[in-house]
Amino acid sequence: MEEESEPTEIIRAPLSYEKPGYEKDLLFGLCKLRKEKQLCDACLVVGAHDYPVHRAVLASASPFFLNMFETKEKEITFVLKDVEDHQSFEYLLDYTYTGRLDVPEESVKPVYRMATFLKLKDAATACCSFLAASLTSDNCLGIRKFAEDVELRKTIDDFIQRNIMAVTSNKKFYGLPQIPVEITGADQDLLESSNDKHMFELVLAWARENIDPRKPRIEDLTEQVNVLNLNTDNSLTDFKDVSDEVVKDQDGIVQDYKKNKKKMIATKTKEGTDMHISNGSIGQVRKFSINPSGPVSRKEWSIIATHQMKDKSYLALAMLNGVMAAISVHYRAPSARSGSTSPDEPDSPVTGSVTPNKFFDSRSSLTPLAVMSTARCAFGLEVLDKQLVACGGYDRSECLRTSERFDSNNNKWIPLADMTVPRGRFNVTSVRGFIYAVGGSDGFREQSALEYYDPEKKMWITRGEVRNAKVSQGLASLHEKLYCIGGCLGQKSSNECHVYDPKTNEWDTIAPLNTARYQAAVCTFMGKIYVIGGTDAWICLNSVEIYDPEVKKWQFGPKLSIPRRGAGCDVFNGTIYLTGGSDGSQSLKSTEILTPDRGWVMGPSLSIPRANVGVVTCDKRLFAVGGFSGKKFLDSMEFLSDKHEEWCCYLPVENSVIAEKMAKRNSEGRLEKLDQNSNCEKTLTNIPCDASVNDH
């Protein structure tokens, strides 16, 4: 008898059903419950209107409501003090329940502003798209005043710039505060080398410094024409801050301006300070509050659009701490009486030192140095064929593999071939015309591949591997060999040092550092390798070690004034300049210079702090590029020239179109002089021999 087999188990698929339109039905059902005031667990108060709501729905739609309900969990009634437009609120309340936004055209602006305040991102984006598509010369200024979205601002700014004539002819433009500015000390060729917008940015920087943050009032800038001087460092000085000794050598307009400013200050001091609106707190009201009240608090300082009205006269629309205003600038010819003098020390109204305001007194043009294609921190920077080359690094958390070179003649960064792998926290150096990149990390692991850039093939090429894959190690070239110094292995500082010979493609070990360190600044000077500062287990170092290849030993050198890591250094003006870095708590902008008799002394400070900065010498200038300011990653650069003792972020005069203009003007001047001499000789030749000088 055959044995009965067990029945085979049948595996059935689970039930899977999705009701079409269920989410929509659910949302509309919740909205209906809200309107019928059923199962509501909170009440929002907007002005005189009450709105019963369900906490879970609003908290799911907006982080604003989530935070409000979490902070005041036990409360039932919530008064929205900064929300007064109940109609706009109702549109958005319906949106949170239904996902549908139906708003009349005339209400889109207030709904956008409220959506921004309530952090309803998608609703605000929808309003942005609608407003951007409906811009006109009549409504663009009104929309721009409260635009919070960066892309919307850019769209409006571009529209205003393209239609500047129509916008500035509109009656709404004439209702804006007017800030008149006269600028003296500006050479015509210097002005022509710059774009209008940048000069207005200098004016905006001046305005920002001249508004008292404790008593902000735009009338301080609108009450009369502001007379400023363009200094040789491209900063603007208000003549009210210049000593009387300097002003007395200026023309009558400048002297009258100085006297009027003194009287205004004296009157305000005598009468006391008027109250104003500030951050929504109410006192005596001024016509133009520099701190706008309302649900969205803005502190925007920017130039929206510019326009040349006539020769030497320009106009700009600008935002000053959230207030839209019109700035007019007129360039005044240098004063014949003053001998074209200008204050040299903006912050020192007592000394009144002056310098001749000749064209070549300016160390730079009015054209800002171009920025890199991306911000770079802890990256490679080297000089190739008298041009800067930047490669790799990281921007926020992403390691980069891009590279680019700076064309100083055209003031632009030009893309080069990508590196073979992404690299951050590494260095580069050049040997025999090739740029070598060693170590670093791709964000996940240390890079062991060694690669170099071939300028003829215009590509990065991998050539073997390093001895130990490390990050933040120093790199220097000496006697056509590449030295890798210190670095970090995992979380441990290293004192290992290796040398690489590109000719043989071989590595060798040299004496270790006395102190393990990484993020040190490294350069060669007088046939020796200097390793400066750095960090050991996040303890910033002020020690310096010097390697002599003849004795093959490391010896300590003079200590730094400030312990620092992530600084940059190079040989400049016949010695070592060390700049930037971090002291472990903040990014630095100080510079130290190695002297033969006093050790390290403080030099000129950078314009902004830069940690993990790239520093190289190129064409008699010391460049500081990229890095981290302590607040943001940087794509900018600045330089220190051998002629001036301050860092500058403008294109050098000789690399700008000004040099061509000056050469042309000088050439024309010489030709004109030759013509005059020639005409003079002809005139003398035609004088009769018997005529006396007095007769002619």
Short mmCIF file of C-alpha atoms in Angstrom, two decimals, residues 478 483 485 497 509-514 527-531 544-557:
data_model
loop_
_atom_site.label_atom_id
_atom_site.label_comp_id
_atom_site.label_asym_id
_atom_site.label_seq_id
_atom_site.Cartn_x
_atom_site.Cartn_y
_atom_site.Cartn_z
CA LEU A 478 63.83 70.51 -3.31
CA TYR A 483 59.22 65.62 0.14
CA ILE A 485 56.15 65.50 5.65
CA CYS A 497 58.77 61.86 6.30
CA THR A 509 62.48 57.46 4.07
CA ILE A 510 64.19 60.42 5.71
CA ALA A 511 64.54 61.45 9.35
CA PRO A 512 61.22 61.82 11.20
CA LEU A 513 60.00 65.13 12.60
CA ASN A 514 60.76 65.92 16.22
CA GLY A 527 68.14 75.16 0.38
CA LYS A 528 66.23 73.90 3.43
CA ILE A 529 62.67 72.73 4.15
CA TYR A 530 60.63 74.66 6.72
CA VAL A 531 57.68 73.00 8.47
CA VAL A 544 58.97 75.35 13.52
CA GLU A 545 61.23 72.58 12.23
CA ILE A 546 63.90 72.96 9.56
CA TYR A 547 65.33 70.08 7.49
CA ASP A 548 68.84 70.36 6.11
CA PRO A 549 69.36 67.76 3.33
CA GLU A 550 73.13 67.99 3.83
CA VAL A 551 73.08 66.79 7.45
CA LYS A 552 69.73 64.93 6.99
CA LYS A 553 68.35 66.12 10.32
CA TRP A 554 65.44 68.22 11.60
CA GLN A 555 66.22 71.14 13.88
CA PHE A 556 63.87 73.54 15.64
CA GLY A 557 63.64 77.08 14.31
#
